[in-house]
Amino acid sequence: MRDVIALCAELFPKGHDVHIDGDRVVGTGQAAAGTIAVVGTHNHAAIGADLAFALATDVLAVIEDHPGRPILMLVDTQGQKLSRRDEMLGNPGYLAHLGKCFEVARKRGHKLLALVYGEAVSGGFLALGMTADTAYATPDAQVRVMALPAMSRITQIPVDRLEELCRTSPIFGPGAEHYEKLGAIEGLWKADLAKLLEAALASPTQGDMRRKLGHERGGRTSAHVVVERILAAP
Amino acid sequence: MSASTPFAGFLEATARQRVRRFFDAGTVHEWLGPADRVTSPHLPALGMPVAFDDGVMVGRALLGGHDVFFASEEPEFMGGSVGEVHGAKLTGLLLRAARDKPKGVVLLLDTGGVRLHEANAGLIAISEIQRAVFAARAAGVPVIVVSAGVNGCYGGLGIVARGCDWIVMTEEGRLSVSGPEVIEAQKGVEEFDARDRALVWRTMGGKHRYLLGEADALVADTFEALREGVIPFLGRSRPIDLESVKAEHAALGRRLQRFGAAKDSLDIWGGLGVKHPAEVPMLSPEAFVAIAQPVREHADA
């Protein structure tokens, strides 16, 4: 597994003070554009009510103390925390709250980037990572809804059949490259991470380009067309 | 089918029956309906049947005389799950609402979340729906979720629902991210006994969500009650800005402090000041709201 502090050293050769606090990764890094805020998770953290709340606290601190500062989400999450206690406390509300905090940051001019360097799964990825303007991944990142054996159990489709389908379609199986083809991952960061980060920081922020990108890349052929048809329908 | 009582409540009705009964008679106009046959491009490869609306009906209608946009998920088609087309219909509807500014968008959600047969496309679609909800809200159009269906509102759409302006629930409609079966399968029956329906309802059901402040209205499972629950929220958009997320942050922090160590929802209800928590599940919606309304928490203050 990639060490997140070593990753930050690669991302920020000019220096950083990113540190680990429980499941969170927090701090700042120096880039050509100035100071970048880092908000993230490590150790495949499961995001429950407490962690979502703590991450939201980090995001709000950036908004209030450093208006306009770009935010880099460093993503390593096994998904939402599977626990009766967290659902009882209202995990949808906590995860949505984190998403709203990022949305407020976006509206107030903070550029939002995400780098998936570990795992990015389901509800965890929805709240942290897919809430960015643009998301990237390292090639070894595990991006998924669920692993194929579990999917096989639930869908009653044999694993070897699913593996076969994965070779021809990015829809079913885990993998950062699949999410790239589908438009949710802008690109894979293989080497020279600092240079790639600088380029990402310098690129203009557009709206939600994912379905258009997925269409252009041939990974999702329906989403963009259906949205346009709904917009144009009499 | 007789016009009298082929289906009494919302819970047991199909997506199309719900739309017919929920909105003003004769005002429903659908976009990309079954005649257009926009179906899942992925299910045939798996040998699965498709639906001509991919399990969701979207369009515009009047509700109590007000212009609204609507979506209604079909509970019987793959558990109301979100595939690529299903999700794009919801995203398109919300972006259209941001452009055309109806009095509100009413989402009749009844879903387990991501359609696992279209796993990656479903998850991305849900993120796109979330962004489109924010676009509608930024345009001043309130997005109102109704969770009153057999599947409840789970998975990523549970998160999306809490990103909307208002949530109207029945006791039977549940709202959560992970469902009881998923938690039991992954963490064991001692963590969550999914067959214990009373436990499911008091952990994820409408009454608990209303008391916590996760839902804004709790009504009976009738079309009349649900309409009356939704109509007051039309035209009432809530901003997402620094002030509103800070208020929510304070409320959610308070909830963790007050109830983070609670073992069961009954402890939370008692802690809120409900005098006889054990009786809550037996109360009618009206009797429940009468005792819950004065003591319930709010997620935004």
Short mmCIF file of C-alpha atoms in Angstrom, two decimals, chain A residues 49-58 60 63-64 78 80-101 103-104 106-108 120-127 130-134 143-146 150-151 153-157 161-162 165 169-175 178-179 182-185 206-212 219-234, chain B residues 29-32 36 38-42 45-48 58 60 84-85 87-89 91-93 95-97 99-100 114 116-121 123-132 134-135 137-138 155-160 162-164 175-179 182-183 186-187 190-193 199 202-204 208-209 212 214 239-242 244-246 248-256 259-265 268:
data_model
loop_
_atom_site.label_atom_id
_atom_site.label_comp_id
_atom_site.label_asym_id
_atom_site.label_seq_id
_atom_site.Cartn_x
_atom_site.Cartn_y
_atom_site.Cartn_z
CA ALA A 49 -20.71 9.69 10.97
CA ASP A 50 -17.67 10.71 13.05
CA LEU A 51 -15.15 10.65 10.21
CA ALA A 52 -17.47 12.45 7.78
CA PHE A 53 -18.03 15.09 10.44
CA ALA A 54 -14.28 15.48 11.10
CA LEU A 55 -13.57 15.81 7.37
CA ALA A 56 -16.32 18.42 7.09
CA THR A 57 -14.66 20.30 9.95
CA ASP A 58 -11.40 20.31 7.94
CA LEU A 60 -15.00 24.34 6.71
CA ILE A 63 -13.21 27.87 3.62
CA GLU A 64 -13.23 30.15 6.64
CA GLN A 78 -13.31 1.26 1.64
CA GLN A 80 -19.29 4.07 3.99
CA LYS A 81 -18.94 2.50 7.42
CA LEU A 82 -21.11 -0.61 7.64
CA SER A 83 -22.51 -0.25 11.12
CA ARG A 84 -25.89 -0.18 12.78
CA ARG A 85 -24.79 2.64 15.08
CA ASP A 86 -23.73 4.92 12.23
CA GLU A 87 -26.93 4.30 10.28
CA MET A 88 -28.95 4.91 13.44
CA LEU A 89 -27.19 8.26 13.85
CA GLY A 90 -28.01 9.14 10.24
CA ASN A 91 -24.97 8.39 8.09
CA PRO A 92 -26.76 9.72 4.96
CA GLY A 93 -26.93 13.11 6.62
CA TYR A 94 -23.26 13.10 7.60
CA LEU A 95 -22.01 11.96 4.20
CA ALA A 96 -24.31 14.45 2.44
CA HIS A 97 -23.07 17.18 4.78
CA LEU A 98 -19.49 16.54 3.69
CA GLY A 99 -20.67 16.80 0.08
CA LYS A 100 -22.43 20.10 0.85
CA CYS A 101 -19.29 21.51 2.46
CA GLU A 103 -20.15 22.28 -2.76
CA VAL A 104 -19.94 25.50 -0.73
CA ARG A 106 -16.64 25.11 -4.95
CA LYS A 107 -19.16 27.95 -5.09
CA ARG A 108 -16.81 30.21 -3.14
CA ALA A 120 -12.34 4.43 -3.52
CA VAL A 121 -15.56 2.55 -2.92
CA SER A 122 -19.27 3.40 -3.12
CA GLY A 123 -20.62 5.83 -0.51
CA GLY A 124 -17.14 6.80 0.65
CA PHE A 125 -16.10 7.78 -2.87
CA LEU A 126 -19.40 9.64 -3.40
CA ALA A 127 -18.64 11.91 -0.43
CA MET A 130 -16.36 12.31 -6.65
CA THR A 131 -17.29 15.63 -5.05
CA ALA A 132 -14.19 17.18 -6.68
CA ASP A 133 -14.23 19.24 -9.88
CA THR A 134 -11.76 16.75 -11.29
CA VAL A 143 -11.93 2.08 -7.52
CA ARG A 144 -15.11 0.05 -7.32
CA VAL A 145 -18.63 -0.55 -6.09
CA MET A 146 -17.82 -4.07 -4.95
CA ALA A 150 -19.52 -10.31 -3.93
CA MET A 151 -21.13 -9.01 -7.11
CA ARG A 153 -23.21 -13.67 -5.21
CA ILE A 154 -25.74 -10.87 -5.46
CA THR A 155 -26.33 -10.86 -9.21
CA GLN A 156 -26.15 -14.67 -9.53
CA ILE A 157 -23.78 -14.23 -12.46
CA ARG A 161 -18.57 -14.68 -16.74
CA LEU A 162 -18.12 -11.34 -14.93
CA LEU A 165 -17.40 -9.10 -19.34
CA SER A 169 -16.77 -3.35 -20.74
CA PRO A 170 -15.64 -0.90 -18.05
CA ILE A 171 -19.09 -1.06 -16.42
CA PHE A 172 -18.77 -4.07 -14.14
CA GLY A 173 -15.37 -4.52 -12.65
CA PRO A 174 -13.07 -2.70 -10.23
CA GLY A 175 -10.25 -0.57 -11.55
CA HIS A 178 -12.45 1.60 -15.92
CA TYR A 179 -13.50 4.77 -14.15
CA LEU A 182 -16.36 6.06 -17.90
CA GLY A 183 -15.33 9.69 -17.39
CA ALA A 184 -15.24 9.80 -13.58
CA ILE A 185 -11.43 9.73 -13.43
CA GLN A 206 -15.58 23.53 -15.76
CA GLY A 207 -18.91 22.11 -14.67
CA ASP A 208 -19.61 18.40 -14.33
CA MET A 209 -17.94 17.02 -17.47
CA ARG A 210 -18.04 13.35 -16.54
CA ARG A 211 -20.88 12.07 -18.72
CA LYS A 212 -19.52 13.96 -21.73
CA GLY A 219 -17.16 3.99 -21.80
CA ARG A 220 -20.64 5.35 -21.17
CA THR A 221 -22.58 5.69 -24.35
CA SER A 222 -26.04 6.48 -22.92
CA ALA A 223 -25.73 8.92 -20.03
CA HIS A 224 -24.81 12.04 -21.98
CA VAL A 225 -27.36 11.33 -24.72
CA VAL A 226 -30.18 10.69 -22.25
CA VAL A 227 -29.48 13.91 -20.32
CA GLU A 228 -29.50 15.91 -23.56
CA ARG A 229 -32.74 14.25 -24.67
CA ILE A 230 -34.45 15.08 -21.37
CA LEU A 231 -33.31 18.69 -21.72
CA ALA A 232 -34.66 18.88 -25.26
CA ALA A 233 -37.87 16.83 -24.86
CA PRO A 234 -41.12 18.64 -25.77
CA HIS B 29 -46.57 14.81 -19.05
CA GLU B 30 -43.73 12.30 -19.29
CA TRP B 31 -40.30 12.78 -20.89
CA LEU B 32 -38.59 9.80 -22.52
CA ASP B 36 -39.18 5.94 -26.64
CA VAL B 38 -34.58 4.10 -23.95
CA THR B 39 -33.38 0.98 -22.19
CA SER B 40 -30.26 -0.16 -20.38
CA PRO B 41 -27.40 -0.85 -22.80
CA HIS B 42 -25.80 -3.18 -20.23
CA ALA B 45 -25.10 -8.65 -22.06
CA LEU B 46 -25.98 -10.23 -18.72
CA GLY B 47 -29.04 -11.95 -20.12
CA MET B 48 -31.28 -9.72 -18.00
CA VAL B 58 -39.77 11.48 -15.23
CA ARG B 60 -43.78 17.49 -15.38
CA GLU B 84 -26.77 4.39 -16.40
CA VAL B 85 -30.03 5.39 -18.14
CA GLY B 87 -29.55 7.85 -13.38
CA ALA B 88 -29.19 10.04 -16.46
CA LYS B 89 -32.99 10.54 -16.54
CA THR B 91 -29.82 14.08 -13.77
CA GLY B 92 -31.50 15.42 -16.91
CA LEU B 93 -34.68 16.17 -14.96
CA LEU B 95 -30.72 20.08 -14.83
CA ARG B 96 -33.90 20.88 -16.70
CA ALA B 97 -35.41 22.10 -13.43
CA ARG B 99 -33.04 25.81 -16.33
CA ASP B 100 -36.86 26.01 -16.36
CA VAL B 114 -26.62 1.50 -7.30
CA LEU B 116 -25.03 -3.76 -9.16
CA HIS B 117 -25.40 -5.11 -12.70
CA GLU B 118 -24.20 -1.69 -13.93
CA ALA B 119 -22.04 -1.10 -10.90
CA ASN B 120 -19.55 1.55 -12.00
CA ALA B 121 -21.94 3.42 -14.28
CA LEU B 123 -22.20 4.85 -8.91
CA ILE B 124 -21.00 7.61 -11.23
CA ALA B 125 -24.62 8.34 -12.18
CA ILE B 126 -25.48 8.87 -8.53
CA SER B 127 -22.65 11.36 -8.15
CA GLU B 128 -23.95 13.18 -11.23
CA ILE B 129 -27.46 13.25 -9.71
CA GLN B 130 -25.98 14.79 -6.57
CA ARG B 131 -24.30 17.54 -8.57
CA ALA B 132 -27.52 18.14 -10.51
CA PHE B 134 -27.02 21.17 -6.19
CA ALA B 135 -27.54 22.87 -9.57
CA ARG B 137 -30.94 24.20 -5.56
CA ALA B 138 -28.53 26.91 -6.70
CA GLY B 155 -27.29 3.44 -0.92
CA GLY B 156 -26.02 6.46 -2.76
CA LEU B 157 -29.52 7.82 -3.21
CA GLY B 158 -29.84 7.93 0.58
CA ILE B 159 -26.92 10.36 0.51
CA VAL B 160 -28.41 12.25 -2.44
CA ARG B 162 -30.03 14.34 2.27
CA GLY B 163 -28.51 16.73 -0.23
CA CYS B 164 -32.02 17.80 -1.28
CA LEU B 175 -33.64 6.21 4.74
CA SER B 176 -30.07 4.98 5.13
CA VAL B 177 -26.88 4.33 3.24
CA SER B 178 -26.19 0.67 4.00
CA GLY B 179 -29.22 -1.58 4.27
CA VAL B 182 -25.74 -5.58 3.62
CA ILE B 183 -24.62 -4.81 7.18
CA GLN B 186 -20.64 -8.06 5.97
CA LYS B 187 -20.55 -7.65 9.75
CA GLU B 190 -24.93 -9.62 16.03
CA GLU B 191 -24.22 -6.26 14.36
CA PHE B 192 -27.58 -6.14 12.61
CA ASP B 193 -30.32 -8.75 12.53
CA LEU B 199 -35.21 -3.01 14.71
CA ARG B 202 -36.67 2.06 14.60
CA THR B 203 -33.12 2.38 13.20
CA MET B 204 -33.91 3.62 9.68
CA HIS B 208 -36.76 7.83 13.81
CA ARG B 209 -35.58 10.01 10.93
CA LEU B 212 -33.48 12.99 14.54
CA GLU B 214 -33.12 13.78 9.09
CA PRO B 239 -29.73 27.85 0.11
CA ILE B 240 -26.53 25.84 0.35
CA ASP B 241 -24.10 28.45 1.57
CA LEU B 242 -21.50 28.87 4.28
CA SER B 244 -26.37 26.95 6.16
CA VAL B 245 -23.59 24.33 6.22
CA LYS B 246 -22.19 25.84 9.42
CA GLU B 248 -25.90 21.98 9.88
CA HIS B 249 -22.38 21.30 11.12
CA ALA B 250 -23.30 22.53 14.57
CA ALA B 251 -26.45 20.38 14.61
CA LEU B 252 -24.64 17.24 13.43
CA GLY B 253 -21.86 17.80 15.96
CA ARG B 254 -24.45 18.17 18.71
CA ARG B 255 -26.07 14.92 17.60
CA LEU B 256 -22.77 13.04 17.91
CA PHE B 259 -26.27 10.41 21.05
CA GLY B 260 -22.93 9.08 19.81
CA ALA B 261 -22.87 6.52 22.61
CA ALA B 262 -26.53 5.51 22.33
CA LYS B 263 -27.06 1.78 21.93
CA ASP B 264 -30.52 1.92 20.40
CA SER B 265 -32.89 4.45 18.91
CA ILE B 268 -32.16 8.60 21.53
#
